[in-house]
Amino acid sequence: MAEAERIIGTSEADDAAVPAERGRRRIAALFAVAAVAYLLDLGSKLLVVAKLEFHEPVRLLGSALELRVIRNPGAAFGVGTAYTVIFTIIAAAVIVVIARLARRLYSLPWALALGLLLGGALGNLTDRIFRAPGLFEGAVVDFIAPAHFAVFNLADSAITCGGILVVLLSFRGLDPDGTLHRN
């Protein structure tokens, strides 16, 4: 057997290296997507706080969309404003779960979905940790205000898109480890 492996140039170690390398690429994709989502969110919040806070909203697309800075201590739609610390703990838990799941990740679509969730969670967690009124009680900066809808930010968009992708992947039967199952 060893002679055949020498001639062919493969071994069991080579066979094991292929999935490991594939897994590392998927983990790299997850963290790259998370970094892009996080940096876009952080940069946009720094920009709108510096340029728009305490100013009149900026109208875009007529009356369909405006940029308006608000500080949201609650969750989506301003729900649970008294539970900022709980939302901080939930965001931290999501980050830990995604980091643990990354070790078993062999699916690029799942890497993209989890990267969006991770980047969004990090973006809003950064606000909750470092913004006023204080440590772990900070209000999230929201600024995208479509007409007749809640005000949100890019982190919220990343979380929503990642969540939708997770649901679609689950309905299609694709697991994070790359296996496809049919119910």
CSV table of N, CA, C and O in Angstrom, one decimal, residues 30-80:
chain,number,residue,atom,x,y,z
A,30,LEU,N,-15.9,33.4,6.2
A,30,LEU,CA,-16.8,33.9,7.3
A,30,LEU,C,-16.2,35.1,7.9
A,30,LEU,O,-16.9,36.2,8.0
A,31,PHE,N,-15.0,35.1,8.3
A,31,PHE,CA,-14.4,36.2,9.0
A,31,PHE,C,-14.1,37.4,8.0
A,31,PHE,O,-14.2,38.6,8.5
A,32,ALA,N,-13.9,37.2,6.8
A,32,ALA,CA,-13.8,38.3,5.8
A,32,ALA,C,-15.1,39.0,5.6
A,32,ALA,O,-15.2,40.2,5.7
A,33,VAL,N,-16.2,38.3,5.5
A,33,VAL,CA,-17.5,38.9,5.4
A,33,VAL,C,-17.9,39.6,6.7
A,33,VAL,O,-18.4,40.7,6.6
A,34,ALA,N,-17.6,39.0,7.8
A,34,ALA,CA,-17.8,39.7,9.1
A,34,ALA,C,-17.0,41.0,9.2
A,34,ALA,O,-17.6,42.0,9.6
A,35,ALA,N,-15.8,40.9,8.8
A,35,ALA,CA,-14.9,42.1,8.9
A,35,ALA,C,-15.5,43.3,8.0
A,35,ALA,O,-15.6,44.4,8.4
A,36,VAL,N,-15.9,42.9,6.8
A,36,VAL,CA,-16.4,43.9,5.8
A,36,VAL,C,-17.7,44.5,6.4
A,36,VAL,O,-17.9,45.7,6.4
A,37,ALA,N,-18.6,43.6,6.9
A,37,ALA,CA,-19.9,44.1,7.4
A,37,ALA,C,-19.7,45.0,8.7
A,37,ALA,O,-20.3,46.1,8.8
A,38,TYR,N,-18.7,44.6,9.5
A,38,TYR,CA,-18.4,45.3,10.7
A,38,TYR,C,-17.8,46.7,10.4
A,38,TYR,O,-18.2,47.7,10.9
A,39,LEU,N,-16.9,46.7,9.5
A,39,LEU,CA,-16.2,48.0,9.1
A,39,LEU,C,-17.1,48.9,8.4
A,39,LEU,O,-17.1,50.2,8.7
A,40,LEU,N,-18.0,48.4,7.5
A,40,LEU,CA,-19.0,49.3,6.9
A,40,LEU,C,-19.9,49.9,7.9
A,40,LEU,O,-20.3,51.1,7.9
A,41,ASP,N,-20.4,49.1,8.9
A,41,ASP,CA,-21.3,49.6,9.9
A,41,ASP,C,-20.6,50.6,10.8
A,41,ASP,O,-21.1,51.7,11.0
A,42,LEU,N,-19.4,50.3,11.3
A,42,LEU,CA,-18.7,51.2,12.1
A,42,LEU,C,-18.4,52.5,11.4
A,42,LEU,O,-18.6,53.6,11.9
A,43,GLY,N,-17.9,52.4,10.2
A,43,GLY,CA,-17.6,53.6,9.4
A,43,GLY,C,-18.8,54.5,9.1
A,43,GLY,O,-18.7,55.7,9.3
A,44,SER,N,-19.9,53.8,8.8
A,44,SER,CA,-21.1,54.6,8.5
A,44,SER,C,-21.6,55.3,9.8
A,44,SER,O,-22.0,56.4,9.7
A,45,LYS,N,-21.5,54.6,10.9
A,45,LYS,CA,-22.0,55.2,12.2
A,45,LYS,C,-21.1,56.4,12.6
A,45,LYS,O,-21.6,57.4,13.0
A,46,LEU,N,-19.8,56.2,12.4
A,46,LEU,CA,-18.9,57.3,12.7
A,46,LEU,C,-19.2,58.5,11.8
A,46,LEU,O,-19.2,59.7,12.3
A,47,LEU,N,-19.4,58.3,10.6
A,47,LEU,CA,-19.7,59.4,9.6
A,47,LEU,C,-21.0,60.1,9.9
A,47,LEU,O,-21.1,61.3,10.0
A,48,VAL,N,-22.1,59.3,10.2
A,48,VAL,CA,-23.4,60.0,10.4
A,48,VAL,C,-23.4,60.7,11.7
A,48,VAL,O,-24.0,61.7,11.9
A,49,VAL,N,-22.7,60.1,12.7
A,49,VAL,CA,-22.7,60.8,14.0
A,49,VAL,C,-21.9,62.2,13.9
A,49,VAL,O,-22.4,63.2,14.4
A,50,ALA,N,-20.8,62.1,13.1
A,50,ALA,CA,-20.0,63.3,13.0
A,50,ALA,C,-20.7,64.4,12.1
A,50,ALA,O,-20.6,65.6,12.3
A,51,LYS,N,-21.5,63.9,11.1
A,51,LYS,CA,-22.0,64.9,10.1
A,51,LYS,C,-23.5,65.1,10.2
A,51,LYS,O,-24.0,66.2,9.8
A,52,LEU,N,-24.3,64.2,10.8
A,52,LEU,CA,-25.7,64.4,10.8
A,52,LEU,C,-26.4,64.5,12.2
A,52,LEU,O,-27.5,65.0,12.3
A,53,GLU,N,-25.7,64.1,13.3
A,53,GLU,CA,-26.3,64.2,14.6
A,53,GLU,C,-26.5,65.7,14.9
A,53,GLU,O,-25.6,66.5,14.7
A,54,PHE,N,-27.6,66.0,15.5
A,54,PHE,CA,-28.1,67.3,15.8
A,54,PHE,C,-28.3,68.2,14.6
A,54,PHE,O,-28.2,69.5,14.7
A,55,HIS,N,-28.5,67.6,13.5
A,55,HIS,CA,-28.8,68.4,12.2
A,55,HIS,C,-30.1,67.9,11.7
A,55,HIS,O,-30.6,66.8,12.1
A,56,GLU,N,-30.7,68.6,10.8
A,56,GLU,CA,-31.9,68.2,10.1
A,56,GLU,C,-31.6,66.9,9.3
A,56,GLU,O,-30.5,66.7,8.8
A,57,PRO,N,-32.6,66.0,9.2
A,57,PRO,CA,-32.4,64.8,8.4
A,57,PRO,C,-32.1,65.1,6.9
A,57,PRO,O,-32.6,66.2,6.4
A,58,VAL,N,-31.4,64.2,6.3
A,58,VAL,CA,-31.1,64.4,4.9
A,58,VAL,C,-32.1,63.5,4.1
A,58,VAL,O,-32.2,62.3,4.3
A,59,ARG,N,-32.8,64.2,3.2
A,59,ARG,CA,-33.8,63.4,2.4
A,59,ARG,C,-33.1,62.8,1.2
A,59,ARG,O,-32.4,63.5,0.5
A,60,LEU,N,-33.4,61.6,0.9
A,60,LEU,CA,-33.0,60.9,-0.3
A,60,LEU,C,-34.2,60.3,-0.9
A,60,LEU,O,-35.1,59.9,-0.3
A,61,LEU,N,-34.2,60.2,-2.2
A,61,LEU,CA,-35.3,59.6,-3.0
A,61,LEU,C,-36.6,60.2,-2.6
A,61,LEU,O,-37.6,59.6,-2.3
A,62,GLY,N,-36.6,61.5,-2.7
A,62,GLY,CA,-37.9,62.3,-2.3
A,62,GLY,C,-38.2,62.1,-0.9
A,62,GLY,O,-37.4,62.3,0.0
A,63,SER,N,-39.4,61.7,-0.6
A,63,SER,CA,-39.8,61.4,0.8
A,63,SER,C,-39.7,59.9,1.2
A,63,SER,O,-40.1,59.5,2.2
A,64,ALA,N,-39.1,59.1,0.3
A,64,ALA,CA,-39.1,57.7,0.5
A,64,ALA,C,-38.0,57.2,1.5
A,64,ALA,O,-38.2,56.2,2.2
A,65,LEU,N,-37.0,58.0,1.6
A,65,LEU,CA,-35.8,57.6,2.5
A,65,LEU,C,-35.2,58.9,3.0
A,65,LEU,O,-34.9,59.8,2.2
A,66,GLU,N,-34.8,58.8,4.2
A,66,GLU,CA,-34.0,59.9,4.8
A,66,GLU,C,-32.9,59.3,5.7
A,66,GLU,O,-33.1,58.2,6.2
A,67,LEU,N,-31.9,60.1,6.0
A,67,LEU,CA,-30.9,59.8,6.9
A,67,LEU,C,-31.1,60.6,8.2
A,67,LEU,O,-31.1,61.9,8.1
A,68,ARG,N,-31.3,60.0,9.3
A,68,ARG,CA,-31.7,60.7,10.5
A,68,ARG,C,-31.1,59.9,11.7
A,68,ARG,O,-31.4,58.7,11.9
A,69,VAL,N,-30.2,60.5,12.5
A,69,VAL,CA,-29.6,59.8,13.6
A,69,VAL,C,-30.5,59.7,14.8
A,69,VAL,O,-31.0,60.7,15.3
A,70,ILE,N,-30.7,58.5,15.3
A,70,ILE,CA,-31.3,58.3,16.6
A,70,ILE,C,-30.5,57.3,17.4
A,70,ILE,O,-29.7,56.5,16.8
A,71,ARG,N,-30.6,57.4,18.7
A,71,ARG,CA,-30.0,56.4,19.6
A,71,ARG,C,-31.0,55.5,20.1
A,71,ARG,O,-32.0,55.9,20.7
A,72,ASN,N,-30.8,54.2,19.8
A,72,ASN,CA,-31.8,53.2,20.2
A,72,ASN,C,-31.2,52.3,21.3
A,72,ASN,O,-30.4,51.5,21.0
A,73,PRO,N,-31.7,52.4,22.5
A,73,PRO,CA,-31.2,51.5,23.6
A,73,PRO,C,-31.9,50.1,23.5
A,73,PRO,O,-31.4,49.2,24.2
A,74,GLY,N,-32.9,50.0,22.7
A,74,GLY,CA,-33.6,48.7,22.7
A,74,GLY,C,-33.2,47.8,21.5
A,74,GLY,O,-32.1,48.0,20.9
A,75,ALA,N,-34.1,46.9,21.1
A,75,ALA,CA,-33.9,46.0,20.0
A,75,ALA,C,-34.6,46.7,18.8
A,75,ALA,O,-34.9,47.8,18.7
A,76,ALA,N,-34.8,45.8,17.8
A,76,ALA,CA,-35.4,46.3,16.5
A,76,ALA,C,-36.7,47.0,16.9
A,76,ALA,O,-37.5,46.6,17.8
A,77,PHE,N,-37.0,48.1,16.1
A,77,PHE,CA,-38.2,48.9,16.3
A,77,PHE,C,-38.3,49.5,17.6
A,77,PHE,O,-39.4,49.9,18.1
A,78,GLY,N,-37.2,49.6,18.4
A,78,GLY,CA,-37.2,50.3,19.7
A,78,GLY,C,-37.8,49.5,20.8
A,78,GLY,O,-38.1,50.0,21.8
A,79,VAL,N,-38.0,48.2,20.5
A,79,VAL,CA,-38.7,47.3,21.5
A,79,VAL,C,-37.7,47.0,22.7
A,79,VAL,O,-36.5,46.8,22.4
A,80,GLY,N,-38.1,47.0,23.9
A,80,GLY,CA,-37.3,46.6,25.0
A,80,GLY,C,-36.2,47.6,25.4
A,80,GLY,O,-35.1,47.2,25.8
